[in-house]
Amino acid sequence: MLTPRLARFAFVPLVVTLMSGVMSFAMTTLHHGLAPGLVTAWLRGWPVAFAVALPAAWVILPGVRTLLARFTRACTEAAPKQRLGRMG
């Protein structure tokens, strides 16, 4: 089991791994087509996509968090609290 702190550190590499795999497969399929050798071409391109995406994510994410924090309000400021019944 991961601690909450370790889970925060694992989140970015895990998301980058999955997203770079999906995106590199989509781009390889568009470029190469559904022809023989597609999987080989994809597996050659995926490490390159990951090597670009991981440092980019580490650089870009703090700026995105800061930008979103400027446009985010707490729920108590955004709207008056409404009673939604027993579960709300």
JSON list of C-alpha atoms in Angstrom, two decimals:
[
{"chain": "A", "resi": 1, "resn": "MET", "atom": "CA", "xyz": [0.00, 0.00, 0.00]},
{"chain": "A", "resi": 2, "resn": "LEU", "atom": "CA", "xyz": [1.11, 3.53, -0.76]},
{"chain": "A", "resi": 3, "resn": "THR", "atom": "CA", "xyz": [1.02, 6.35, 1.71]},
{"chain": "A", "resi": 4, "resn": "PRO", "atom": "CA", "xyz": [-0.85, 9.48, 0.57]},
{"chain": "A", "resi": 5, "resn": "ARG", "atom": "CA", "xyz": [2.49, 11.23, 0.03]},
{"chain": "A", "resi": 6, "resn": "LEU", "atom": "CA", "xyz": [3.86, 8.40, -2.13]},
{"chain": "A", "resi": 7, "resn": "ALA", "atom": "CA", "xyz": [0.59, 8.24, -4.05]},
{"chain": "A", "resi": 8, "resn": "ARG", "atom": "CA", "xyz": [1.01, 11.93, -4.97]},
{"chain": "A", "resi": 9, "resn": "PHE", "atom": "CA", "xyz": [4.49, 11.20, -6.34]},
{"chain": "A", "resi": 10, "resn": "ALA", "atom": "CA", "xyz": [3.26, 8.11, -8.23]},
{"chain": "A", "resi": 11, "resn": "PHE", "atom": "CA", "xyz": [0.28, 9.91, -9.81]},
{"chain": "A", "resi": 12, "resn": "VAL", "atom": "CA", "xyz": [2.15, 11.92, -12.46]},
{"chain": "A", "resi": 13, "resn": "PRO", "atom": "CA", "xyz": [4.38, 9.08, -13.76]},
{"chain": "A", "resi": 14, "resn": "LEU", "atom": "CA", "xyz": [1.40, 6.72, -13.90]},
{"chain": "A", "resi": 15, "resn": "VAL", "atom": "CA", "xyz": [-0.81, 9.16, -15.78]},
{"chain": "A", "resi": 16, "resn": "VAL", "atom": "CA", "xyz": [2.07, 10.08, -18.11]},
{"chain": "A", "resi": 17, "resn": "THR", "atom": "CA", "xyz": [2.74, 6.40, -18.82]},
{"chain": "A", "resi": 18, "resn": "LEU", "atom": "CA", "xyz": [-0.87, 5.72, -19.75]},
{"chain": "A", "resi": 19, "resn": "MET", "atom": "CA", "xyz": [-1.41, 8.95, -21.70]},
{"chain": "A", "resi": 20, "resn": "SER", "atom": "CA", "xyz": [1.86, 8.70, -23.63]},
{"chain": "A", "resi": 21, "resn": "GLY", "atom": "CA", "xyz": [0.99, 5.11, -24.53]},
{"chain": "A", "resi": 22, "resn": "VAL", "atom": "CA", "xyz": [-2.48, 6.02, -25.78]},
{"chain": "A", "resi": 23, "resn": "MET", "atom": "CA", "xyz": [-1.31, 9.11, -27.65]},
{"chain": "A", "resi": 24, "resn": "SER", "atom": "CA", "xyz": [1.72, 7.43, -29.22]},
{"chain": "A", "resi": 25, "resn": "PHE", "atom": "CA", "xyz": [-0.46, 4.52, -30.34]},
{"chain": "A", "resi": 26, "resn": "ALA", "atom": "CA", "xyz": [-3.00, 6.89, -31.87]},
{"chain": "A", "resi": 27, "resn": "MET", "atom": "CA", "xyz": [-0.33, 8.90, -33.67]},
{"chain": "A", "resi": 28, "resn": "THR", "atom": "CA", "xyz": [1.51, 5.78, -34.85]},
{"chain": "A", "resi": 29, "resn": "THR", "atom": "CA", "xyz": [-1.76, 4.32, -36.16]},
{"chain": "A", "resi": 30, "resn": "LEU", "atom": "CA", "xyz": [-2.57, 7.56, -38.00]},
{"chain": "A", "resi": 31, "resn": "HIS", "atom": "CA", "xyz": [0.92, 7.73, -39.49]},
{"chain": "A", "resi": 32, "resn": "HIS", "atom": "CA", "xyz": [1.53, 4.02, -40.12]},
{"chain": "A", "resi": 33, "resn": "GLY", "atom": "CA", "xyz": [-2.01, 2.75, -40.65]},
{"chain": "A", "resi": 34, "resn": "LEU", "atom": "CA", "xyz": [-3.31, -0.65, -39.61]},
{"chain": "A", "resi": 35, "resn": "ALA", "atom": "CA", "xyz": [-0.52, -2.38, -41.50]},
{"chain": "A", "resi": 36, "resn": "PRO", "atom": "CA", "xyz": [1.95, -5.06, -40.43]},
{"chain": "A", "resi": 37, "resn": "GLY", "atom": "CA", "xyz": [4.62, -3.63, -38.16]},
{"chain": "A", "resi": 38, "resn": "LEU", "atom": "CA", "xyz": [2.24, -1.24, -36.36]},
{"chain": "A", "resi": 39, "resn": "VAL", "atom": "CA", "xyz": [2.96, -2.66, -32.91]},
{"chain": "A", "resi": 40, "resn": "THR", "atom": "CA", "xyz": [6.73, -2.63, -33.50]},
{"chain": "A", "resi": 41, "resn": "ALA", "atom": "CA", "xyz": [6.62, 0.99, -34.68]},
{"chain": "A", "resi": 42, "resn": "TRP", "atom": "CA", "xyz": [4.46, 1.92, -31.68]},
{"chain": "A", "resi": 43, "resn": "LEU", "atom": "CA", "xyz": [6.79, 0.23, -29.20]},
{"chain": "A", "resi": 44, "resn": "ARG", "atom": "CA", "xyz": [9.73, 2.15, -30.70]},
{"chain": "A", "resi": 45, "resn": "GLY", "atom": "CA", "xyz": [7.89, 5.47, -30.40]},
{"chain": "A", "resi": 46, "resn": "TRP", "atom": "CA", "xyz": [6.36, 5.06, -26.95]},
{"chain": "A", "resi": 47, "resn": "PRO", "atom": "CA", "xyz": [9.62, 5.47, -24.96]},
{"chain": "A", "resi": 48, "resn": "VAL", "atom": "CA", "xyz": [10.32, 8.69, -26.86]},
{"chain": "A", "resi": 49, "resn": "ALA", "atom": "CA", "xyz": [6.82, 9.99, -26.07]},
{"chain": "A", "resi": 50, "resn": "PHE", "atom": "CA", "xyz": [7.26, 9.07, -22.40]},
{"chain": "A", "resi": 51, "resn": "ALA", "atom": "CA", "xyz": [10.71, 10.70, -22.22]},
{"chain": "A", "resi": 52, "resn": "VAL", "atom": "CA", "xyz": [9.21, 13.95, -23.54]},
{"chain": "A", "resi": 53, "resn": "ALA", "atom": "CA", "xyz": [5.94, 13.80, -21.57]},
{"chain": "A", "resi": 54, "resn": "LEU", "atom": "CA", "xyz": [7.27, 13.10, -18.07]},
{"chain": "A", "resi": 55, "resn": "PRO", "atom": "CA", "xyz": [9.60, 16.12, -17.73]},
{"chain": "A", "resi": 56, "resn": "ALA", "atom": "CA", "xyz": [7.00, 18.28, -19.50]},
{"chain": "A", "resi": 57, "resn": "ALA", "atom": "CA", "xyz": [4.36, 17.22, -16.97]},
{"chain": "A", "resi": 58, "resn": "TRP", "atom": "CA", "xyz": [6.66, 18.00, -14.04]},
{"chain": "A", "resi": 59, "resn": "VAL", "atom": "CA", "xyz": [7.35, 21.46, -15.45]},
{"chain": "A", "resi": 60, "resn": "ILE", "atom": "CA", "xyz": [3.80, 22.29, -16.60]},
{"chain": "A", "resi": 61, "resn": "LEU", "atom": "CA", "xyz": [1.70, 20.92, -13.71]},
{"chain": "A", "resi": 62, "resn": "PRO", "atom": "CA", "xyz": [2.77, 23.43, -11.03]},
{"chain": "A", "resi": 63, "resn": "GLY", "atom": "CA", "xyz": [1.84, 26.29, -13.34]},
{"chain": "A", "resi": 64, "resn": "VAL", "atom": "CA", "xyz": [-1.52, 24.72, -14.12]},
{"chain": "A", "resi": 65, "resn": "ARG", "atom": "CA", "xyz": [-2.23, 24.25, -10.41]},
{"chain": "A", "resi": 66, "resn": "THR", "atom": "CA", "xyz": [-1.33, 27.90, -9.75]},
{"chain": "A", "resi": 67, "resn": "LEU", "atom": "CA", "xyz": [-3.51, 29.10, -12.62]},
{"chain": "A", "resi": 68, "resn": "LEU", "atom": "CA", "xyz": [-6.48, 27.02, -11.48]},
{"chain": "A", "resi": 69, "resn": "ALA", "atom": "CA", "xyz": [-6.04, 28.20, -7.89]},
{"chain": "A", "resi": 70, "resn": "ARG", "atom": "CA", "xyz": [-6.55, 31.77, -9.11]},
{"chain": "A", "resi": 71, "resn": "PHE", "atom": "CA", "xyz": [-9.89, 30.85, -10.66]},
{"chain": "A", "resi": 72, "resn": "THR", "atom": "CA", "xyz": [-11.13, 28.57, -7.88]},
{"chain": "A", "resi": 73, "resn": "ARG", "atom": "CA", "xyz": [-13.29, 29.59, -4.98]},
{"chain": "A", "resi": 74, "resn": "ALA", "atom": "CA", "xyz": [-14.23, 27.60, -1.94]},
{"chain": "A", "resi": 75, "resn": "CYS", "atom": "CA", "xyz": [-17.77, 26.24, -2.00]},
{"chain": "A", "resi": 76, "resn": "THR", "atom": "CA", "xyz": [-18.81, 28.51, 0.85]},
{"chain": "A", "resi": 77, "resn": "GLU", "atom": "CA", "xyz": [-17.86, 31.57, -1.22]},
{"chain": "A", "resi": 78, "resn": "ALA", "atom": "CA", "xyz": [-19.32, 30.31, -4.49]},
{"chain": "A", "resi": 79, "resn": "ALA", "atom": "CA", "xyz": [-22.90, 29.75, -3.40]},
{"chain": "A", "resi": 80, "resn": "PRO", "atom": "CA", "xyz": [-24.94, 29.70, -0.22]},
{"chain": "A", "resi": 81, "resn": "LYS", "atom": "CA", "xyz": [-25.12, 26.29, 1.39]},
{"chain": "A", "resi": 82, "resn": "GLN", "atom": "CA", "xyz": [-28.22, 24.41, 0.42]},
{"chain": "A", "resi": 83, "resn": "ARG", "atom": "CA", "xyz": [-29.78, 21.58, 2.35]},
{"chain": "A", "resi": 84, "resn": "LEU", "atom": "CA", "xyz": [-30.04, 18.57, 0.11]},
{"chain": "A", "resi": 85, "resn": "GLY", "atom": "CA", "xyz": [-31.76, 16.31, 2.57]},
{"chain": "A", "resi": 86, "resn": "ARG", "atom": "CA", "xyz": [-30.31, 13.65, 4.77]},
{"chain": "A", "resi": 87, "resn": "MET", "atom": "CA", "xyz": [-27.37, 12.74, 2.53]},
{"chain": "A", "resi": 88, "resn": "GLY", "atom": "CA", "xyz": [-26.48, 16.32, 1.56]}
]
